Coordinates of C-alpha atoms in Angstrom, one line a residue:
M477 CA 25.6 12.2 -35.9
A478 CA 25.8 11.6 -32.1
Q479 CA 29.3 11.6 -30.6
A480 CA 30.5 9.8 -27.5
E481 CA 32.7 11.3 -24.9
R482 CA 35.3 8.9 -23.4
P483 CA 37.5 10.6 -20.9
G484 CA 40.9 8.8 -20.7
G485 CA 39.7 6.1 -23.0
A486 CA 37.0 4.9 -20.6
E487 CA 33.5 3.8 -21.6
A488 CA 31.4 6.7 -22.9
T489 CA 29.8 8.8 -20.1
H490 CA 28.0 11.3 -22.3
I491 CA 26.7 11.4 -25.8
R492 CA 26.5 14.5 -28.1
A493 CA 22.8 14.8 -29.1
G494 CA 23.2 17.7 -31.5
T495 CA 23.4 21.4 -31.5
V496 CA 21.0 23.6 -29.6
A497 CA 19.6 25.0 -32.9
E498 CA 19.1 21.6 -34.4
L499 CA 17.2 20.2 -31.4
A500 CA 15.2 23.3 -31.0
E501 CA 14.1 23.0 -34.6
K502 CA 13.3 19.3 -34.5
G503 CA 11.7 19.2 -31.0
M504 CA 12.7 15.6 -30.6
A505 CA 15.7 13.5 -31.5
V506 CA 16.8 9.9 -30.7
V507 CA 20.4 9.0 -30.0
G508 CA 22.0 5.6 -29.2
G509 CA 22.7 5.2 -25.5
R510 CA 24.7 2.6 -23.7
R511 CA 21.7 0.4 -23.0
G512 CA 19.3 1.5 -25.7
P513 CA 17.9 4.6 -27.5
I514 CA 17.5 7.9 -25.6
L515 CA 14.9 10.4 -26.5
V516 CA 16.0 14.1 -26.3
V517 CA 13.2 16.6 -26.2
H518 CA 13.3 20.4 -26.5
H519 CA 10.2 21.9 -24.9
E520 CA 9.5 25.4 -23.7
G521 CA 13.1 26.4 -23.9
A522 CA 14.5 23.5 -21.9
F523 CA 16.1 20.1 -22.9
H524 CA 15.1 16.8 -21.4
A525 CA 16.4 13.2 -22.0
L526 CA 14.5 10.0 -21.3
D527 CA 14.6 6.4 -22.2
N528 CA 12.9 6.2 -25.6
R529 CA 11.0 3.0 -24.6
C530 CA 7.6 3.4 -22.9
P531 CA 8.0 1.6 -19.6
H532 CA 4.6 0.0 -20.1
L533 CA 5.2 -2.1 -23.3
G534 CA 8.3 -0.6 -24.8
F535 CA 6.6 1.5 -27.5
P536 CA 9.0 4.2 -28.9
L537 CA 8.2 7.4 -27.1
H538 CA 9.4 9.6 -29.9
R539 CA 6.2 8.7 -31.7
G540 CA 4.3 10.3 -28.9
S541 CA 3.6 13.9 -28.3
V542 CA 4.5 16.7 -25.8
E543 CA 2.2 19.3 -24.5
D544 CA 2.4 21.5 -21.3
G545 CA 5.3 19.5 -20.0
I546 CA 3.6 16.2 -20.4
L547 CA 4.9 13.4 -22.7
T548 CA 2.1 11.1 -24.0
C549 CA 2.7 7.6 -25.4
H550 CA 0.2 7.1 -28.2
W551 CA 0.1 3.3 -27.7
H552 CA -1.9 3.1 -24.5
H553 CA -1.9 6.8 -23.8
A554 CA 0.3 6.7 -20.7
R555 CA 1.4 10.2 -19.7
F556 CA 4.7 11.2 -18.1
D557 CA 6.2 14.3 -16.6
L558 CA 8.8 15.4 -19.1
G559 CA 11.2 16.5 -16.4
S560 CA 11.2 13.7 -13.9
G561 CA 9.8 10.8 -16.0
G562 CA 7.2 10.2 -13.4
T563 CA 4.0 8.8 -14.7
F564 CA 0.5 10.1 -14.1
D565 CA -0.8 6.6 -14.8
L566 CA 0.5 4.2 -12.2
W567 CA -0.1 1.1 -14.4
A568 CA 2.5 2.5 -16.9
D569 CA 5.5 2.9 -14.4
D570 CA 8.0 5.8 -14.5
V571 CA 10.4 6.5 -17.5
P572 CA 14.1 6.5 -16.6
V573 CA 15.6 9.9 -17.3
C574 CA 19.1 11.1 -18.3
A575 CA 21.1 14.1 -17.2
V576 CA 21.4 16.8 -19.9
E577 CA 24.2 19.3 -20.3
V578 CA 24.4 22.3 -22.6
R579 CA 28.0 22.9 -23.6
G580 CA 28.2 26.1 -25.6
D581 CA 25.9 25.5 -28.6
E582 CA 25.9 21.7 -28.1
V583 CA 23.6 19.4 -26.1
W584 CA 25.1 16.3 -24.4
V585 CA 23.2 13.7 -22.5
A586 CA 24.3 11.0 -20.1
A587 CA 25.1 7.7 -21.9
E588 CA 22.7 5.7 -19.7
C589 CA 19.3 6.4 -18.2
G590 CA 18.6 5.3 -14.7
H591 CA 16.6 6.0 -11.5
P592 CA 18.6 7.5 -8.6
F593 CA 19.1 5.2 -5.6
A594 CA 17.9 2.3 -7.7
A595 CA 17.4 -0.4 -5.0
S596 CA 15.3 1.8 -2.8
Y597 CA 13.4 3.1 -5.9
W598 CA 12.5 -0.5 -6.9
R599 CA 11.4 -1.4 -3.4
T600 CA 9.0 1.5 -3.5
R601 CA 7.8 0.3 -6.9
L602 CA 7.2 -3.2 -5.5
Q603 CA 5.1 -1.7 -2.8
D604 CA 3.2 0.5 -5.3
G605 CA 2.6 -2.5 -7.5
M606 CA 1.1 -4.5 -4.7
A607 CA -0.9 -1.6 -3.4
H608 CA -2.5 -0.9 -6.8
N609 CA -2.4 -4.5 -8.1
L610 CA -0.2 -3.7 -11.1
G611 CA 1.3 -6.9 -12.5
L612 CA 3.8 -5.3 -14.9
V613 CA 5.1 -3.0 -12.2
I614 CA 5.5 -6.0 -9.8
G615 CA 7.3 -8.0 -12.4
K616 CA 9.8 -5.2 -13.2
A617 CA 10.4 -4.5 -9.6
V618 CA 11.1 -8.1 -8.8
L619 CA 13.6 -8.4 -11.7
A620 CA 15.3 -5.2 -10.8
L621 CA 15.7 -6.1 -7.1
L622 CA 16.9 -9.6 -7.9
D623 CA 19.5 -8.1 -10.3
R624 CA 20.7 -5.8 -7.4
G625 CA 21.3 -8.8 -5.2
V626 CA 18.2 -8.7 -3.1
P627 CA 17.5 -12.3 -2.0
A628 CA 14.3 -13.9 -3.1
G629 CA 13.5 -14.6 0.5
E630 CA 13.4 -10.9 1.3
L631 CA 10.8 -10.3 -1.5
V632 CA 8.7 -13.2 -0.2
A633 CA 8.8 -11.8 3.3
E634 CA 7.9 -8.3 2.1
A635 CA 4.9 -9.5 0.1
L636 CA 3.6 -11.9 2.8
L637 CA 3.7 -9.2 5.4
F638 CA 1.9 -6.9 3.0
G639 CA -0.7 -9.5 2.6
A640 CA -1.1 -10.0 6.3
R641 CA -1.6 -6.2 6.8
N642 CA -3.8 -5.4 3.9
R643 CA -6.5 -8.1 3.9
D644 CA -8.7 -8.9 6.8
G645 CA -7.9 -12.5 7.2
W646 CA -5.7 -15.2 5.6
G647 CA -6.2 -15.2 1.8
A648 CA -5.5 -17.6 -1.1
G649 CA -2.6 -15.4 -2.2
M650 CA -0.8 -16.0 1.2
T651 CA -1.1 -19.8 0.6
I652 CA 0.1 -19.5 -3.0
L653 CA 3.1 -17.4 -2.3
T654 CA 4.1 -19.6 0.7
A655 CA 3.7 -22.7 -1.4
L656 CA 5.8 -21.2 -4.2
A657 CA 8.5 -20.1 -1.7
N658 CA 8.7 -23.7 -0.5
V659 CA 9.4 -25.0 -4.0
L660 CA 11.7 -22.3 -5.2
P661 CA 14.8 -24.6 -4.8
H662 CA 13.1 -27.2 -7.1
L663 CA 12.6 -24.8 -10.0
D664 CA 14.8 -23.8 -12.8
E665 CA 16.5 -20.4 -12.3
E666 CA 14.3 -18.7 -15.0
D667 CA 11.2 -20.0 -13.4
R668 CA 12.0 -18.7 -10.0
Y669 CA 11.2 -15.3 -11.2
L670 CA 7.8 -16.6 -12.6
A671 CA 7.1 -18.1 -9.2
L672 CA 7.8 -14.8 -7.4
I673 CA 5.7 -12.7 -9.7
Q674 CA 2.8 -15.3 -9.7
G675 CA 2.8 -15.4 -5.9
I676 CA 3.2 -11.7 -5.3
R677 CA 0.5 -10.9 -7.8
R678 CA -1.9 -13.2 -6.0
I679 CA -1.2 -11.3 -2.8
A680 CA -2.0 -8.1 -4.6
D681 CA -5.2 -9.6 -6.0
D682 CA -6.4 -10.5 -2.5
A683 CA -5.7 -7.0 -1.1
D684 CA -7.2 -5.2 -4.1
G685 CA -10.4 -3.4 -2.8
A686 CA -10.3 -5.5 0.4
P687 CA -10.6 -3.9 3.9
P688 CA -7.2 -3.9 5.7
R689 CA -6.7 -5.9 8.9
R690 CA -7.6 -4.1 12.2
E691 CA -5.1 -5.2 14.8
R692 CA -6.2 -6.6 18.2
R693 CA -4.0 -6.8 21.3
G694 CA -3.4 -9.6 23.7
L695 CA -5.1 -9.8 27.1
G696 CA -2.4 -8.0 29.1
D697 CA 0.8 -8.5 30.9
G698 CA -0.4 -11.0 33.4
A699 CA 0.8 -14.6 33.0
V700 CA -1.9 -17.0 31.8
D701 CA -1.7 -20.7 32.1
A702 CA -1.1 -22.5 28.7
G703 CA -3.8 -24.9 29.5
A704 CA -6.3 -22.1 30.0
L705 CA -5.3 -20.5 26.7
R706 CA -5.9 -23.8 25.0
R707 CA -9.3 -24.2 26.5
W708 CA -10.3 -20.6 25.7
L709 CA -9.2 -20.8 22.1
R710 CA -11.2 -24.0 21.6
H711 CA -14.2 -22.4 23.3
W712 CA -14.1 -19.2 21.2
T713 CA -13.7 -21.3 18.1
L714 CA -16.8 -23.4 18.8
V715 CA -18.9 -20.4 19.7
R716 CA -17.5 -18.5 16.7
H717 CA -16.2 -15.5 18.6
R718 CA -13.4 -13.9 16.5
N719 CA -12.2 -11.2 18.9
G720 CA -12.0 -13.6 21.8
G721 CA -10.0 -16.0 19.6
E722 CA -7.6 -13.4 18.4
R723 CA -6.9 -12.0 21.8
T724 CA -6.3 -15.4 23.2
L725 CA -4.0 -16.4 20.4
L726 CA -2.0 -13.2 20.7
T727 CA -1.6 -13.8 24.4
A728 CA -0.4 -17.3 23.7
I729 CA 2.2 -16.0 21.1
A730 CA 3.4 -13.4 23.6
A731 CA 4.2 -16.2 26.1
G732 CA 6.9 -17.4 23.8
P733 CA 6.1 -21.1 23.0
G734 CA 7.9 -22.7 20.1
P735 CA 6.5 -23.3 16.6
G736 CA 5.3 -26.8 17.5
A737 CA 3.3 -25.6 20.4
L738 CA 1.6 -22.9 18.5
C739 CA 0.8 -25.2 15.6
D740 CA -0.6 -27.7 18.1
L741 CA -2.8 -25.0 19.7
L742 CA -4.3 -24.0 16.4
L743 CA -4.7 -27.5 14.9
T744 CA -6.4 -28.8 18.1
A745 CA -9.0 -26.0 17.9
A746 CA -9.4 -26.6 14.2
T747 CA -10.0 -30.4 14.6
D748 CA -12.7 -29.8 17.2
R749 CA -14.7 -29.8 14.0
C750 CA -14.6 -32.5 11.4
Y751 CA -12.7 -31.6 8.2
A752 CA -13.4 -27.9 8.9
G753 CA -14.0 -25.6 6.0
G754 CA -13.8 -28.5 3.5
G755 CA -10.2 -29.0 4.5
H756 CA -9.1 -25.4 4.0
T757 CA -8.9 -24.5 7.7
V758 CA -6.2 -27.0 8.5
D759 CA -4.4 -26.3 5.3
F760 CA -4.3 -22.5 6.0
I761 CA -2.9 -23.2 9.5
N762 CA -0.1 -25.4 8.0
K763 CA 0.7 -22.7 5.4
A764 CA 0.8 -20.0 8.0
C765 CA 3.4 -22.0 9.9
E766 CA 5.4 -22.6 6.7
C767 CA 5.1 -18.8 6.0
L768 CA 6.7 -18.2 9.4
D769 CA 9.4 -20.8 8.6
A770 CA 10.3 -18.6 5.6
I771 CA 10.1 -15.1 7.2
G772 CA 10.8 -15.9 10.8
W773 CA 8.7 -16.9 13.8
E774 CA 9.4 -13.6 15.5
R775 CA 6.6 -12.3 13.2
A776 CA 4.1 -14.8 14.5
A777 CA 1.9 -12.0 16.0
A778 CA 1.6 -10.4 12.5
V779 CA 0.6 -13.7 10.7
L780 CA -1.1 -16.2 12.9
P781 CA -4.1 -14.0 13.9
T782 CA -5.1 -13.8 10.3
L783 CA -6.2 -17.4 10.6
V784 CA -8.8 -16.8 13.3
A785 CA -11.6 -15.4 11.1
D786 CA -11.7 -18.6 9.1
L787 CA -11.0 -20.8 12.2
V788 CA -14.2 -19.5 14.0
S789 CA -16.4 -19.4 10.9
A790 CA -15.6 -22.7 9.2
R791 CA -18.3 -25.3 8.9
G792 CA -17.5 -28.7 10.2
E793 CA -18.6 -31.8 8.2
E794 CA -20.5 -33.1 11.3
E795 CA -23.1 -30.7 10.0
S796 CA -23.3 -32.3 6.5
N797 CA -25.5 -35.1 5.3
S798 CA -22.7 -37.2 3.7
W799 CA -20.9 -37.6 7.1
R800 CA -24.2 -38.6 8.8
H801 CA -25.9 -40.9 6.2
P802 CA -26.0 -43.7 5.3
V803 CA -23.3 -44.3 7.9
D804 CA -23.1 -41.8 10.8
L805 CA -19.3 -41.2 10.9
V806 CA -19.4 -38.8 13.8
P807 CA -20.2 -41.2 16.7
L808 CA -17.8 -43.8 15.1
L809 CA -15.0 -41.2 15.3
E810 CA -16.0 -40.1 18.8
G811 CA -15.9 -43.6 20.1
S812 CA -12.4 -44.0 18.7
F813 CA -11.3 -40.7 20.2
A814 CA -12.4 -41.8 23.6
G815 CA -9.6 -44.4 23.7
L816 CA -7.0 -42.3 21.7
A817 CA -4.9 -41.3 24.8
E818 CA -4.6 -44.9 25.9
R819 CA -3.6 -46.2 22.5
W820 CA -1.1 -43.4 22.1
R821 CA 0.5 -44.4 25.5
R822 CA 0.7 -48.0 24.5
G823 CA 2.3 -47.1 21.2
R824 CA 4.9 -44.9 22.9
A825 CA 5.7 -47.8 25.2
A826 CA 6.2 -50.0 22.1
G827 CA 9.1 -47.8 21.0
A828 CA 10.1 -46.4 17.6
G829 CA 10.5 -48.4 14.4
W830 CA 6.9 -48.8 13.1
S831 CA 7.1 -49.4 9.3
G832 CA 3.6 -50.3 8.2
H833 CA 3.1 -47.3 5.9
A834 CA 2.2 -49.1 2.7
A835 CA -0.1 -51.6 4.4
L836 CA -1.9 -48.8 6.3
T837 CA -2.4 -46.9 3.1
Q838 CA -4.2 -49.9 1.5
R839 CA -6.5 -50.2 4.5
L840 CA -7.3 -46.5 4.3
L841 CA -8.6 -47.1 0.8
A842 CA -11.2 -49.6 2.0
D843 CA -14.9 -49.1 1.6
D844 CA -15.8 -49.8 5.2
P845 CA -15.3 -46.8 7.5
R846 CA -15.3 -49.1 10.6
A847 CA -12.4 -51.0 9.2
I848 CA -10.6 -47.8 8.4
V849 CA -10.9 -46.5 11.9
A850 CA -9.8 -49.9 13.3
A851 CA -6.7 -49.8 11.1
L852 CA -5.8 -46.4 12.5
D853 CA -6.4 -47.4 16.0
A854 CA -4.2 -50.5 15.6
A855 CA -1.4 -48.5 14.0
I856 CA -1.3 -46.0 16.8
A857 CA -1.3 -48.8 19.4
D858 CA 1.6 -50.4 17.5
G859 CA 3.7 -47.3 17.7
A860 CA 3.0 -45.3 14.6
S861 CA 3.9 -41.6 15.1
G862 CA 2.0 -38.6 13.8
D863 CA 4.5 -38.4 11.0
D864 CA 4.0 -42.1 10.1
L865 CA 0.2 -41.7 10.1
G866 CA 0.3 -38.5 8.1
R867 CA 2.6 -40.0 5.4
A868 CA 0.3 -43.0 4.9
L869 CA -2.7 -40.8 4.9
A870 CA -1.4 -38.4 2.3
Y871 CA -0.3 -41.3 0.1
A872 CA -3.8 -42.8 0.2
A873 CA -5.2 -39.4 -0.8
A874 CA -2.7 -39.1 -3.7
L875 CA -3.8 -42.5 -5.0
R876 CA -7.3 -41.3 -5.2
I877 CA -6.1 -38.7 -7.7
A878 CA -3.8 -41.1 -9.5
R879 CA -6.8 -43.4 -10.0
F880 CA -9.4 -40.6 -10.7
G881 CA -11.6 -41.6 -13.5
T882 CA -12.0 -39.1 -16.3
A883 CA -15.6 -40.0 -16.7
N884 CA -16.3 -38.0 -13.5
E885 CA -17.3 -34.4 -13.8
H886 CA -14.4 -31.9 -14.1
A887 CA -15.4 -30.3 -10.8
D888 CA -14.8 -33.6 -9.0
W889 CA -11.1 -33.1 -9.4
E890 CA -11.4 -30.5 -6.7
T891 CA -13.0 -32.9 -4.3
A892 CA -10.0 -35.2 -4.7
H893 CA -7.6 -32.3 -4.5
H894 CA -9.1 -30.9 -1.3
V895 CA -8.6 -34.2 0.5
F896 CA -5.0 -34.5 -0.7
T897 CA -4.0 -31.1 0.3
Y898 CA -5.8 -31.5 3.7
C899 CA -3.9 -34.7 4.3
N900 CA -0.6 -33.1 3.4
A901 CA -1.4 -30.3 5.8
V902 CA -2.2 -32.8 8.6
H903 CA 1.0 -34.6 7.9
Q904 CA 3.2 -31.5 8.0
G905 CA 1.4 -30.2 11.1
L906 CA 1.9 -33.5 13.0
K907 CA 5.6 -33.6 12.0
R908 CA 6.0 -30.2 13.5
I909 CA 4.2 -31.2 16.7
D910 CA 6.1 -34.5 16.9
G911 CA 9.4 -32.5 16.7
A912 CA 8.3 -30.3 19.6
D913 CA 7.2 -33.2 21.9
R914 CA 7.8 -36.7 20.7
D915 CA 5.9 -38.4 23.5
G916 CA 3.0 -36.1 24.2
L917 CA -0.4 -36.8 22.6
S918 CA -1.8 -34.0 20.5
E919 CA -5.5 -34.0 19.9
A920 CA -4.6 -32.7 16.4
L921 CA -4.1 -36.4 15.7
R922 CA -7.9 -36.4 15.2
G923 CA -7.1 -34.8 11.8
V924 CA -5.8 -38.1 10.6
Y925 CA -9.1 -39.7 11.3
H926 CA -11.0 -36.9 9.6
G927 CA -8.8 -37.2 6.6
A928 CA -9.3 -40.9 6.4
M929 CA -13.1 -40.4 6.4
A930 CA -12.8 -37.8 3.6
I931 CA -10.8 -40.4 1.6
Y932 CA -13.5 -43.0 2.3
L933 CA -16.3 -40.6 1.1
E934 CA -14.5 -39.9 -2.2
R935 CA -14.2 -43.6 -3.1
F936 CA -16.7 -43.4 -5.9
L937 CA -14.4 -41.1 -7.8
N938 CA -12.3 -44.3 -8.4
V939 CA -15.2 -46.3 -9.8
P940 CA -14.0 -47.4 -12.2
P941 CA -10.4 -46.5 -11.4
A942 CA -8.2 -45.0 -14.0
R943 CA -5.8 -47.6 -15.3
P944 CA -2.3 -46.7 -14.1
P945 CA 0.4 -46.2 -16.8
D946 CA 2.5 -49.4 -17.0
A947 CA 6.0 -48.5 -18.3
A948 CA 7.2 -52.1 -17.5
A949 CA 4.6 -53.5 -19.9
G950 CA 6.0 -51.4 -22.7
E951 CA 3.5 -48.5 -22.5
G952 CA 5.1 -45.4 -23.9
E953 CA 7.7 -47.2 -26.1
A954 CA 7.0 -44.7 -28.8
L955 CA 8.1 -41.9 -26.5
P956 CA 11.7 -40.6 -26.4
R957 CA 14.2 -42.1 -23.9
A958 CA 16.4 -39.1 -23.1
A959 CA 15.4 -37.1 -20.0
D960 CA 15.4 -33.7 -21.7
D961 CA 13.3 -35.1 -24.7
L962 CA 10.8 -36.5 -22.3
C963 CA 10.5 -33.2 -20.4
A964 CA 10.0 -31.4 -23.7
A965 CA 7.3 -34.0 -24.7
L966 CA 5.6 -33.5 -21.4
L967 CA 5.4 -29.7 -21.8
D968 CA 4.1 -30.2 -25.4
T969 CA 1.5 -32.6 -24.1
L970 CA 0.3 -30.2 -21.4
D971 CA 0.0 -27.6 -24.1
R972 CA -3.2 -29.4 -25.2
H973 CA -6.5 -30.1 -23.5
R974 CA -7.6 -33.5 -22.2
Q975 CA -4.1 -35.0 -21.9
V976 CA -4.5 -36.4 -18.4
D977 CA -3.4 -39.9 -19.4
G978 CA -0.9 -38.8 -21.9
G979 CA 0.9 -36.7 -19.3
A980 CA 0.9 -39.6 -16.9
R981 CA 2.4 -42.0 -19.4
I982 CA 5.3 -39.6 -20.0
V983 CA 6.0 -39.3 -16.3
A984 CA 5.8 -43.0 -15.7
R985 CA 8.3 -43.6 -18.6
Y986 CA 10.6 -41.0 -17.3
L987 CA 10.7 -42.5 -13.8
A988 CA 10.9 -46.1 -15.1
L989 CA 14.0 -45.2 -17.1
G990 CA 15.7 -44.0 -13.9
H991 CA 16.1 -40.4 -14.8
D992 CA 16.6 -37.7 -12.1
P993 CA 13.3 -36.8 -10.6
A994 CA 14.5 -33.3 -9.9
R995 CA 14.6 -32.5 -13.7
L996 CA 11.0 -33.7 -14.0
I997 CA 9.8 -31.7 -11.0
A998 CA 11.3 -28.6 -12.5
A999 CA 9.6 -29.3 -15.8
L1000 CA 6.2 -29.7 -14.1
G1001 CA 6.9 -26.5 -12.2
H1002 CA 7.4 -24.7 -15.5
A1003 CA 4.2 -26.3 -16.8
L1004 CA 2.4 -24.8 -13.8
L1005 CA 3.9 -21.4 -13.8
R1006 CA 3.3 -20.6 -17.5
E1007 CA -0.5 -21.0 -16.9
D1008 CA -3.1 -18.7 -15.4
A1009 CA -3.3 -21.5 -12.8
G1010 CA -6.0 -21.5 -10.1
F1011 CA -5.4 -21.6 -6.4
H1012 CA -5.7 -25.4 -6.3
C1013 CA -3.0 -26.1 -8.9
F1014 CA -0.4 -24.3 -6.8
Q1015 CA -1.5 -26.2 -3.8
M1016 CA -1.3 -29.5 -5.7
Y1017 CA 2.2 -28.9 -7.1
E1018 CA 3.7 -27.9 -3.7
A1019 CA 2.0 -30.7 -1.8
G1020 CA 2.9 -33.2 -4.5
V1021 CA 6.6 -32.2 -4.4
R1022 CA 6.7 -32.4 -0.6
Q1023 CA 5.0 -35.8 -0.4
F1024 CA 7.3 -37.2 -3.2
H1025 CA 10.3 -36.3 -1.1
E1026 CA 8.7 -37.9 2.0
W1027 CA 9.2 -41.3 0.3
N1028 CA 13.0 -40.9 -0.4
G1029 CA 12.9 -42.4 -3.9
A1030 CA 10.5 -45.3 -3.2
P1031 CA 7.9 -46.3 -5.8
E1032 CA 5.2 -44.6 -3.7
G1033 CA 6.8 -41.3 -4.6
H1034 CA 6.4 -42.1 -8.3
D1035 CA 2.7 -42.6 -7.8
I1036 CA 2.5 -39.1 -6.2
L1037 CA 4.2 -37.5 -9.1
I1038 CA 1.8 -39.2 -11.5
A1039 CA -1.2 -38.0 -9.5
M1040 CA 0.2 -34.4 -9.6
T1041 CA 0.7 -34.6 -13.3
R1042 CA -2.8 -35.9 -13.9
Y1043 CA -4.3 -33.0 -11.9
L1044 CA -2.2 -30.3 -13.6
A1045 CA -3.0 -31.8 -17.1
A1046 CA -6.7 -31.6 -16.3
H1047 CA -6.4 -27.9 -15.8
A1048 CA -4.2 -26.9 -18.7
P1049 CA -3.7 -25.0 -20.9
T1050 CA -5.1 -21.6 -20.1
E1051 CA -5.0 -18.2 -21.7
R1052 CA -1.5 -17.5 -20.1
A1053 CA -2.2 -13.8 -19.7
R1054 CA -0.1 -13.6 -16.5
F1055 CA 2.8 -15.4 -18.2
Q1056 CA 2.6 -12.8 -21.0
T1057 CA 2.8 -10.0 -18.5
A1058 CA 5.8 -11.6 -16.7
D1059 CA 7.5 -12.1 -20.1
I1060 CA 6.9 -8.5 -21.1
A1061 CA 8.5 -7.4 -17.8
R1062 CA 11.5 -9.7 -18.4
R1063 CA 12.0 -8.5 -22.0
L1064 CA 11.7 -4.8 -20.9
H1065 CA 14.3 -5.5 -18.2
R1066 CA 16.6 -7.1 -20.7
R1067 CA 16.2 -4.2 -23.1
T1068 CA 14.6 -6.4 -25.8
D1069 CA 12.7 -4.6 -28.4
L1070 CA 9.0 -5.5 -28.1
H1071 CA 8.2 -3.2 -31.1
A1072 CA 11.0 -3.9 -33.5
G1073 CA 11.3 -1.7 -36.6
E1074 CA 13.1 1.3 -37.9
D1075 CA 11.2 3.6 -35.6
A1076 CA 12.3 1.7 -32.5
A1077 CA 16.0 2.6 -32.7
P1078 CA 18.0 5.6 -33.8

């Protein structure tokens, strides 16, 4: 029987594993350690002690075999150096080892296995996990670092900078992790880990097998006029010259303008094309700015140039048939843009206090593009700011999703989604620019008009419109009343296919009963994070949460949450393989037996 050594009555520091003769005869023995079973191995005249759980899936290693100093787990055939615990198979991770002492004819082992210099070890493992796209290693490293007090923001920054270095251009993973970093405060504590591992894994997915970024430099030390840099970046964007665009942008960054000015520079170039890249180009710019909000604008030179490849290659909708026929939207917009500066000047003279958000939203949902453009022109002349216009625009786009008819093809959800996330990005970008210069006209305001035309072109997705859930009329009376019960019902509903309307009814009832929206948002976050969600679902959740808060508890915010729920319900459930990997990492971290049975413990 193993004995514990407790000097001075303290907690056991070492455990007697047996005599030298006993262990030499057995070859292997398992003893109870402080945090789980410890495997003691006699091999080639030496004693070794390791955690008995395979770091991959927790299978008991004493059921494996040893040959030539290599311990092999028979479950997935991961192989480990018996002396150090280091793995020969990176997907398996290293086995923690224990110190061994031979005292006379007895063998004693440390009561707890562990890696030396644990925090630095796990930082290295996080880098390894990202470099080799190892989900389980990433999950365990994130948990270990959080346990050691490393702030979630540091892990986000480390992963985002890894993504910027190791992929030649902005990737979906950068957007996903930035979006999830934005919503971390709105998630339950347990789900924040899921958000981190989901986002960091998407960064690793993007970098896996991709060429790394090759750095460019700015144009030199000489001062360059900001106006010239703006003209140059727009020119290089239109002629699709990446190197010229990157060097110009790096020169602008080195000049030290604020975040609002850099955002304005990029959005102005992006909106020289209509709805560029199907909306993604503007969304990526917004997310890159939010990425820098999270990790620090002093890193702008590492992040913003990753946008340029997409910026110069994106196709504008002025090249598409739908924007040219049966109504040619491009000259309609160009005619409005010719008077934009004068309308903006008149609006600034009118002063602050414009409050026509709801009315403008309804006009943006019209089926006449000329009337839509006229409504925007009038709002600007009446004093609407970029923030005001963006909020009304994003709400109109959300209503397209709230009213999306399920008779449409499933792929049509993505059309509605693209418009909403584009409009959210325009809104957030204009808020950033407004904050930098309240009175100056930004040509990025053209993005509002582009978003409005995209909303117009998707009007047939609301023919016929989905009937909104009406809690006031008694819909959902059969549902629970308590907030927690409604959240549980929502998660159960989203566990089944084709529950778009069912999920919306639960959300409408929850909000009509006056429950705290924060609890509902957290539940929707869990519904997202348990799935093998696509890029768009992460975008939808983050934009929905942000736009909900823009309305400060007004009914418009409720419509946005219903729209978000309908979209998420249309894309659930999935296989949840990523959730399973995250759960395995969490159970291993907590020392939970994944393979319970008499062989798993001493």
